[in-house]
Amino acid sequence: MEEKKNLWSSYDEAAKKELHEINEKYKACLDAGKTERECVKLAVEMAKEAGYQDIKDVLKEGKSLKAGDKVYAVCMEKMLAMFRMGEEPLSNGMNILGAHIDSPRIDVKQNPLYESEGMAYLDTHYYGGIKKYQWVTGPMALHGVVAKKDGSVEEISIGEKESDPVFVITDLLVHLAANQMSKKASEVIEGEKLDLLIGNSPLDKAEGLDEEEKETIKANVLHILKENYGIEEEDFASAELEIVPAGKARDCGFDRSMILSYGQDDRVCAFTSLFAMLDVENAKRTGCCLLVDKEEIGSVGATGMHSRFFEDYVAELMALTEDGNPLKVRRALRNSYMLSSDVSAAFDPLYADAFEKKNTAYFGRGLVFNKFTGSRGKNNSNDANAEYIAKVRQVLDNNEVGFQTAEMGRVDLGGGGTIAYIMANYGMNVIDSGVAVLSMHAPYEVTSKADIYEAYRGYKAFLKDIK
């Protein structure tokens, strides 16, 4: 097979201009969407601007849906499905782009606040697969929500503005770290040592505290939380607070050809899918953009892909367009085509022995397709069939989209998973596709702007032309 070429040299000035616009828009979305809730909020705002309507409002009004109508549904503020009704009946199937919007991070526990030797901390529990040693000593921000007993919800974002404080997870100084550095990488930093340093000064003239009261540092933090956010210590029990790297997405390299940012797995696929969905018009088949939560921990729970949320809303659509026959719902799912849009491991010359060069993804060579993921002997993977891959290839070639095929590293070395196998349970055709990423699951990941551009173009072509 002919080796895929670096795409940068193939772009004319018009293409470079569009590439720049897409990537600037993408960086702005990364900055605004550092949690799954923030991603859903941002996507809904963009959808409404593009004429999408909440499907709950459509149901209340008793309307039916016709070709060109655009609706969306949200699950618990952390999962989103967008539909643009096509000219063909829904039972003929949909063209679906599915990506996840959760990313590896560190979560705050439900009883987190404590003081130790003049320092105040938040106790934490990491989320998803991380190298724990990568998450220490960098500036961290706190994002999330605090739900109170009166029904109000306080949105939290601290550490992103220049005027905000940031937080940190400390590490042992190298001068005293002989024992620490003799440990395996997985044990250098223990999970219970990932607590967030948040304060060091005591509360002045602390009312209600005895003279012998020792936790004045903790008291000062609680005073600040109460003063600025109306948050009591008990409110942590009903909070979802995520610790993520502070700061904005940045251009990477002297040539500005790459992007360095937190959360690009899998928001690089989520936002390009969203852009494609918003830009496609007059498609014959119903298009869907599905942004889901919990992929990094097994796609479980009410907002993960294993939930019935998507299936339920396809049934609602069927009732609004055809006759609501449950068999037609199953037919619509079975007849659908899907790109499970998730990132792939980019070849890293510094760690070349982890890859098999003929079957790996490279920066600047376009959208990546993984026929299967899983690990070892393709365990727990969706293995896309040849006929479907040929159909996708034809659409991409007809639209002059740059793409490549890859596996997740060398056989037996490791592996990974996506939501593809879950959707394949409906009998639909599914293949993994996405953008190659360096330093995947690290606090800062790297992508190629050319690959981001080709992902957007490829997703748009898929929504419009696959049939």
Coordinates of C-alpha atoms in Angstrom, one line a residue:
M1 CA 0.0 0.0 0.0
E2 CA 1.3 3.5 -0.9
E3 CA 2.4 5.4 2.2
K4 CA 0.1 8.3 3.1
K5 CA 1.8 11.7 2.7
N6 CA 1.9 14.7 5.0
L7 CA -1.1 16.8 4.0
W8 CA 0.3 20.3 4.8
S9 CA 1.9 20.6 1.3
S10 CA -1.4 19.8 -0.4
Y11 CA -3.3 22.8 1.0
D12 CA -3.9 25.9 -1.1
E13 CA -4.5 29.3 0.5
A14 CA -8.2 28.9 0.7
A15 CA -7.8 25.5 2.5
K16 CA -5.2 27.0 4.9
K17 CA -7.6 29.8 5.7
E18 CA -10.4 27.4 6.5
L19 CA -8.0 25.1 8.5
H20 CA -7.0 28.1 10.6
E21 CA -10.6 29.1 11.3
I22 CA -11.6 25.6 12.3
N23 CA -8.6 25.3 14.7
E24 CA -9.2 28.7 16.3
K25 CA -12.8 27.8 16.9
Y26 CA -11.7 24.4 18.3
K27 CA -9.2 26.1 20.7
A28 CA -11.9 28.4 22.0
C29 CA -14.2 25.4 22.6
L30 CA -11.4 23.6 24.5
D31 CA -11.0 26.6 26.7
A32 CA -14.8 26.9 27.4
G33 CA -15.4 23.1 27.8
K34 CA -13.1 21.5 30.4
T35 CA -15.8 19.3 31.9
E36 CA -18.6 17.2 30.4
R37 CA -21.1 19.7 31.8
E38 CA -19.4 22.7 30.3
C39 CA -19.1 20.8 26.9
V40 CA -22.9 20.1 26.9
K41 CA -23.7 23.7 27.9
L42 CA -21.5 25.1 25.1
A43 CA -22.8 22.6 22.5
V44 CA -26.5 23.4 23.4
E45 CA -25.8 27.2 23.0
M46 CA -24.2 26.6 19.6
A47 CA -27.1 24.3 18.6
K48 CA -29.7 26.8 19.5
E49 CA -27.9 29.5 17.5
A50 CA -28.1 27.0 14.5
G51 CA -31.8 26.6 14.9
Y52 CA -32.0 23.4 17.0
Q53 CA -35.0 23.0 19.4
D54 CA -35.2 21.0 22.6
I55 CA -37.1 17.9 21.8
K56 CA -39.0 18.2 25.1
D57 CA -40.5 21.4 23.8
V58 CA -41.5 19.7 20.5
L59 CA -43.2 16.9 22.5
K60 CA -45.1 19.5 24.7
E61 CA -46.4 21.3 21.7
G62 CA -47.5 18.1 20.1
K63 CA -45.7 18.8 16.8
S64 CA -44.5 16.3 14.3
L65 CA -41.1 16.5 12.7
K66 CA -40.3 16.8 9.0
A67 CA -37.2 16.9 6.8
G68 CA -34.8 19.7 7.8
D69 CA -36.1 20.0 11.4
K70 CA -33.4 20.1 14.1
V71 CA -33.8 18.9 17.6
Y72 CA -31.6 18.0 20.6
A73 CA -32.0 16.1 23.9
V74 CA -29.9 16.4 27.1
C75 CA -29.4 13.9 29.8
M76 CA -28.5 15.2 33.3
E77 CA -26.5 18.1 31.8
K78 CA -23.7 15.6 30.8
M79 CA -24.8 13.9 27.6
L80 CA -26.2 15.3 24.4
A81 CA -27.9 13.9 21.3
M82 CA -28.5 16.2 18.3
F83 CA -30.7 15.2 15.3
R84 CA -31.2 16.8 11.9
M85 CA -34.2 15.1 10.2
G86 CA -33.4 13.8 6.7
E87 CA -35.5 13.4 3.6
E88 CA -35.6 9.6 4.0
P89 CA -37.8 8.0 6.7
L90 CA -36.1 7.6 10.0
S91 CA -36.6 3.8 9.8
N92 CA -34.1 3.8 6.9
G93 CA -31.4 4.6 9.5
M94 CA -29.2 7.5 10.6
N95 CA -25.7 8.7 10.0
I96 CA -24.3 9.0 13.5
L97 CA -21.2 10.7 14.8
G98 CA -20.5 9.6 18.4
A99 CA -17.8 11.0 20.7
H100 CA -17.2 11.2 24.4
I101 CA -16.7 14.5 26.3
D102 CA -15.3 13.2 29.6
S103 CA -11.6 13.2 30.0
P104 CA -9.1 11.8 32.5
R105 CA -8.9 14.1 35.5
I106 CA -8.9 14.2 39.3
D107 CA -12.2 14.4 41.2
V108 CA -12.9 15.9 44.6
K109 CA -14.3 13.4 47.2
Q110 CA -17.6 13.9 48.9
N111 CA -16.0 14.6 52.3
P112 CA -12.9 16.3 51.1
L113 CA -11.8 19.3 53.1
Y114 CA -9.2 18.8 55.8
E115 CA -6.3 20.6 57.5
S116 CA -2.9 19.1 58.2
E117 CA 0.1 20.8 59.8
G118 CA -1.0 24.3 58.7
M119 CA -2.1 23.3 55.2
A120 CA -5.6 23.0 53.9
Y121 CA -6.4 20.3 51.3
L122 CA -9.1 18.8 49.2
D123 CA -9.1 14.9 49.3
T124 CA -9.4 13.5 45.8
H125 CA -10.0 10.4 43.7
Y126 CA -8.6 10.2 40.2
Y127 CA -10.9 9.5 37.2
G128 CA -9.9 7.4 34.2
G129 CA -6.5 6.0 33.2
I130 CA -3.7 8.3 34.2
K131 CA 0.0 8.3 34.9
K132 CA -0.4 9.7 38.4
Y133 CA 3.1 11.2 38.5
Q134 CA 2.2 13.5 35.5
W135 CA -0.4 15.4 37.6
V136 CA 1.8 16.8 40.3
T137 CA 3.4 20.3 40.6
G138 CA 1.4 21.9 37.7
P139 CA -1.2 24.7 38.1
M140 CA -4.6 23.3 38.5
A141 CA -8.1 24.8 38.2
L142 CA -11.3 23.7 39.9
H143 CA -14.4 23.2 37.8
G144 CA -17.9 21.8 38.5
V145 CA -21.1 22.4 40.3
V146 CA -22.3 22.5 43.9
A147 CA -26.0 21.5 44.3
K148 CA -27.6 22.8 47.5
K149 CA -30.6 21.5 49.4
D150 CA -32.7 24.5 48.4
G151 CA -32.5 23.3 44.7
S152 CA -30.0 25.9 43.6
V153 CA -26.9 24.9 41.7
E154 CA -23.6 26.9 42.0
E155 CA -21.3 26.7 39.0
I156 CA -17.7 26.7 39.9
S157 CA -14.7 27.7 37.7
I158 CA -11.7 28.9 39.6
G159 CA -8.2 29.1 38.2
E160 CA -8.8 30.1 34.6
K161 CA -8.8 33.9 34.8
E162 CA -5.6 35.9 35.3
S163 CA -7.1 37.2 38.5
D164 CA -7.9 33.8 39.9
P165 CA -5.8 31.7 42.2
V166 CA -4.7 28.3 41.1
F167 CA -4.1 25.1 43.1
V168 CA -1.4 22.5 43.1
I169 CA -0.7 18.8 44.0
T170 CA 2.7 18.8 45.5
D171 CA 5.6 16.4 45.1
L172 CA 8.5 15.3 47.2
L173 CA 11.7 17.3 46.6
V174 CA 14.4 15.4 44.7
H175 CA 16.9 15.9 47.5
L176 CA 14.8 13.6 49.7
A177 CA 13.3 11.3 47.1
A178 CA 15.8 8.4 46.9
N179 CA 13.2 5.9 48.1
Q180 CA 10.5 7.4 46.0
M181 CA 12.6 7.3 42.8
S182 CA 13.4 3.6 43.3
K183 CA 9.7 2.7 42.9
K184 CA 7.9 1.6 39.8
A185 CA 6.3 4.5 37.8
S186 CA 2.8 3.3 38.8
E187 CA 3.8 3.6 42.5
V188 CA 5.9 6.8 42.5
I189 CA 2.8 8.8 43.3
E190 CA 0.0 7.0 45.2
G191 CA -3.6 7.8 44.5
E192 CA -4.2 9.0 48.1
K193 CA -1.3 11.5 47.6
L194 CA -3.0 13.4 44.9
D195 CA -4.7 15.8 47.3
L196 CA -5.0 19.4 46.2
L197 CA -3.3 22.1 48.2
I198 CA -5.8 25.0 48.7
G199 CA -4.8 27.2 51.6
N200 CA -2.2 28.1 54.3
S201 CA -3.5 31.2 56.2
P202 CA -5.7 31.1 59.3
L203 CA -9.0 32.8 59.8
D204 CA -8.5 36.1 61.6
K205 CA -10.6 36.6 64.7
A206 CA -12.5 33.4 64.0
E207 CA -15.9 33.8 65.5
G208 CA -17.2 30.7 67.3
L209 CA -13.8 29.1 67.5
D210 CA -12.2 28.3 70.9
E211 CA -8.8 29.7 71.6
E212 CA -7.4 26.1 71.4
E213 CA -9.2 25.5 68.0
K214 CA -6.5 24.1 65.7
E215 CA -8.2 24.0 62.3
T216 CA -8.2 27.7 61.6
I217 CA -6.7 27.2 58.1
K218 CA -9.7 25.0 57.2
A219 CA -12.0 27.5 58.8
N220 CA -10.6 30.3 56.6
V221 CA -11.2 28.2 53.5
L222 CA -14.8 27.6 54.6
H223 CA -15.2 31.3 55.3
I224 CA -14.0 32.1 51.7
L225 CA -16.3 29.5 50.2
K226 CA -19.2 30.9 52.2
E227 CA -18.4 34.5 51.4
N228 CA -17.9 34.0 47.6
Y229 CA -20.1 31.1 46.7
G230 CA -22.5 30.6 49.5
I231 CA -21.1 27.1 50.0
E232 CA -21.2 25.2 53.4
E233 CA -18.9 22.3 54.2
E234 CA -22.0 20.0 54.0
D235 CA -22.6 21.0 50.4
F236 CA -19.6 19.0 49.2
A237 CA -21.7 15.9 49.7
S238 CA -23.8 17.0 46.7
A239 CA -21.0 18.5 44.6
E240 CA -19.3 17.4 41.4
L241 CA -15.9 19.2 41.4
E242 CA -13.2 18.3 38.9
I243 CA -9.5 19.2 39.1
V244 CA -8.1 20.0 35.7
P245 CA -5.0 21.8 34.4
A246 CA -5.3 25.5 34.4
G247 CA -4.8 27.6 31.3
K248 CA -5.8 27.9 27.7
A249 CA -5.2 25.7 24.6
R250 CA -2.0 26.9 22.9
D251 CA -0.4 26.7 19.5
C252 CA 2.6 24.3 19.6
G253 CA 5.8 24.5 17.5
F254 CA 7.6 27.3 15.8
D255 CA 5.4 26.7 12.8
R256 CA 2.2 26.7 14.9
S257 CA 1.2 23.4 13.3
M258 CA 0.0 21.7 16.4
I259 CA -2.2 22.3 19.5
L260 CA -1.2 21.7 23.1
S261 CA -4.1 21.4 25.5
Y262 CA -5.8 19.5 28.2
G263 CA -8.8 17.2 27.3
Q264 CA -8.2 16.6 23.6
D265 CA -9.1 12.9 24.2
D266 CA -11.8 13.0 23.2
R267 CA -12.9 16.6 22.7
V268 CA -10.9 16.9 19.5
C269 CA -13.4 14.4 18.0
A270 CA -16.4 15.8 19.9
F271 CA -16.0 19.4 18.8
T272 CA -15.1 18.5 15.2
S273 CA -18.2 16.3 15.1
L274 CA -20.3 19.1 16.5
F275 CA -18.9 21.6 13.9
A276 CA -19.7 19.1 11.1
M277 CA -23.2 18.5 12.5
L278 CA -24.0 22.2 12.6
D279 CA -22.6 22.9 9.1
V280 CA -24.3 20.1 7.1
E281 CA -27.5 21.0 5.3
N282 CA -29.9 19.1 3.0
A283 CA -28.8 15.6 3.9
K284 CA -31.0 12.7 2.7
R285 CA -30.5 10.6 5.8
T286 CA -31.2 11.8 9.3
G287 CA -27.9 13.0 10.9
C288 CA -27.0 12.6 14.6
C289 CA -24.3 13.9 16.7
L290 CA -24.0 12.1 20.0
L291 CA -21.7 13.4 22.8
V292 CA -21.5 11.1 25.8
D293 CA -20.0 10.9 29.3
K294 CA -18.2 8.2 31.2
E295 CA -16.3 6.6 28.4
E296 CA -13.1 6.8 30.3
I297 CA -14.5 4.5 33.1
G298 CA -16.4 2.0 31.0
S299 CA -19.3 4.0 29.5
V300 CA -21.4 3.2 32.6
G301 CA -24.1 5.0 34.4
A302 CA -27.1 7.1 33.3
T303 CA -24.9 9.4 31.1
G304 CA -22.7 6.7 29.6
M305 CA -23.2 5.0 26.3
H306 CA -24.5 1.8 28.1
S307 CA -27.6 3.8 29.2
R308 CA -30.9 3.8 27.3
F309 CA -30.9 7.5 26.7
F310 CA -30.0 7.4 23.0
E311 CA -32.4 4.5 22.3
D312 CA -35.2 6.2 24.1
Y313 CA -34.9 9.4 22.1
V314 CA -34.7 7.5 18.8
A315 CA -38.1 6.1 19.9
E316 CA -39.4 9.6 20.6
L317 CA -38.3 10.7 17.2
M318 CA -40.0 7.7 15.6
A319 CA -43.2 8.7 17.3
L320 CA -42.9 12.2 16.0
T321 CA -42.1 11.2 12.4
E322 CA -43.7 7.8 11.7
D323 CA -46.0 5.6 13.8
G324 CA -43.9 4.9 16.8
N325 CA -43.8 1.2 16.1
P326 CA -41.1 -0.4 18.3
L327 CA -40.0 -2.6 15.4
K328 CA -39.3 0.5 13.4
V329 CA -37.2 1.9 16.2
R330 CA -35.1 -1.3 16.0
R331 CA -35.0 -1.0 12.3
A332 CA -33.8 2.6 12.4
L333 CA -30.9 1.6 14.8
R334 CA -30.0 -1.5 12.7
N335 CA -30.0 0.4 9.5
S336 CA -27.8 3.2 10.8
Y337 CA -24.1 3.9 10.0
M338 CA -21.8 5.3 12.7
L339 CA -18.4 6.7 13.2
S340 CA -17.3 6.1 16.8
S341 CA -15.2 9.2 16.9
D342 CA -12.4 8.6 19.3
V343 CA -8.7 9.5 19.3
S344 CA -5.9 7.2 18.2
A345 CA -2.3 6.9 19.4
A346 CA 0.1 9.0 17.2
F347 CA 3.5 7.6 16.4
D348 CA 6.1 9.1 18.7
P349 CA 9.7 8.7 17.4
L350 CA 11.0 9.0 20.9
Y351 CA 9.1 5.8 21.8
A352 CA 9.2 4.1 18.4
D353 CA 9.4 0.5 19.9
A354 CA 5.8 0.9 21.2
F355 CA 4.5 1.0 17.6
E356 CA 4.3 -1.1 14.5
K357 CA 5.2 1.5 11.8
K358 CA 3.1 0.1 9.0
N359 CA -0.1 0.2 11.1
T360 CA 0.1 3.3 13.1
A361 CA -1.2 6.8 12.9
Y362 CA 1.1 9.7 12.0
F363 CA 0.7 13.5 12.6
G364 CA -0.4 15.4 9.5
R365 CA -1.8 12.4 7.5
G366 CA -5.4 13.0 8.2
L367 CA -8.4 11.3 9.9
V368 CA -7.5 8.0 11.5
F369 CA -9.6 4.8 11.1
N370 CA -9.2 1.9 13.5
K371 CA -10.9 -1.3 12.2
F372 CA -10.8 -2.6 15.7
T373 CA -9.5 -1.5 19.1
G374 CA -9.5 -3.7 22.2
S375 CA -6.3 -5.4 23.5
R376 CA -4.3 -8.6 22.9
G377 CA -6.4 -10.8 20.6
K378 CA -8.9 -8.0 19.8
N379 CA -10.6 -8.6 23.1
N380 CA -13.6 -6.3 23.8
S381 CA -13.5 -4.6 20.4
N382 CA -15.8 -3.8 17.6
D383 CA -14.3 -5.2 14.4
A384 CA -15.9 -3.3 11.5
N385 CA -16.8 -5.3 8.4
A386 CA -15.0 -4.9 5.1
E387 CA -18.0 -3.7 3.1
Y388 CA -18.7 -0.8 5.4
I389 CA -15.0 0.3 5.4
A390 CA -15.1 0.3 1.6
K391 CA -18.2 2.4 1.7
V392 CA -16.6 4.9 4.0
R393 CA -13.4 5.0 1.9
Q394 CA -15.4 5.8 -1.2
V395 CA -17.2 8.8 0.5
L396 CA -13.9 10.2 1.8
D397 CA -12.1 9.8 -1.5
N398 CA -15.0 11.4 -3.4
N399 CA -14.7 14.4 -1.0
E400 CA -10.9 14.4 -1.1
V401 CA -10.6 13.9 2.6
G402 CA -7.1 12.9 3.9
F403 CA -7.3 9.7 6.0
Q404 CA -5.2 6.8 7.3
T405 CA -5.6 3.5 9.1
A406 CA -4.0 2.4 12.3
E407 CA -3.9 0.1 15.3
M408 CA -3.4 1.0 18.9
G409 CA 0.4 0.2 19.2
R410 CA 2.1 -3.1 18.9
V411 CA 0.2 -6.3 19.4
D412 CA 0.2 -7.5 23.0
L413 CA 1.7 -4.3 24.3
G414 CA -1.6 -2.7 25.4
G415 CA -4.7 -1.4 23.8
G416 CA -7.8 0.7 24.4
G417 CA -11.5 0.9 24.0
T418 CA -14.3 3.2 22.7
I419 CA -18.1 3.3 22.5
A420 CA -18.1 1.4 19.2
Y421 CA -18.9 -2.1 20.5
I422 CA -21.8 -0.7 22.5
M423 CA -23.5 0.8 19.4
A424 CA -22.6 -2.3 17.3
N425 CA -24.9 -4.2 19.7
Y426 CA -27.8 -2.7 17.7
G427 CA -26.6 -4.4 14.6
M428 CA -25.5 -1.1 13.0
N429 CA -22.3 -0.6 11.0
V430 CA -19.7 1.1 13.3
I431 CA -16.0 1.9 12.9
D432 CA -13.7 3.9 15.1
S433 CA -12.3 7.1 13.6
G434 CA -10.6 10.1 15.1
V435 CA -7.5 12.2 15.4
A436 CA -4.0 11.0 16.3
V437 CA -2.8 12.3 19.7
L438 CA 0.6 12.5 21.3
S439 CA 0.8 12.1 25.1
M440 CA -2.7 10.8 25.4
H441 CA -4.3 11.0 28.9
A442 CA -1.5 13.4 30.1
P443 CA -2.5 16.7 31.5
Y444 CA -1.5 18.3 28.2
E445 CA -2.0 16.4 24.9
V446 CA -0.8 17.3 21.4
T447 CA -2.7 17.2 18.1
S448 CA -1.9 18.3 14.5
K449 CA -4.0 21.1 13.1
A450 CA -4.1 19.3 9.7
D451 CA -5.6 16.2 11.3
I452 CA -8.2 18.3 13.1
Y453 CA -9.2 20.0 9.8
E454 CA -9.4 16.6 8.0
A455 CA -11.5 15.2 10.8
Y456 CA -14.0 18.1 10.4
R457 CA -14.1 17.6 6.7
G458 CA -14.4 13.8 7.0
Y459 CA -17.3 14.0 9.5
K460 CA -19.1 16.4 7.3
A461 CA -18.7 14.2 4.3
F462 CA -19.9 11.2 6.3
L463 CA -23.1 12.9 7.5
K464 CA -23.9 14.1 4.0
D465 CA -23.0 11.3 1.7
I466 CA -22.9 7.9 3.4
K467 CA -25.9 5.8 2.4

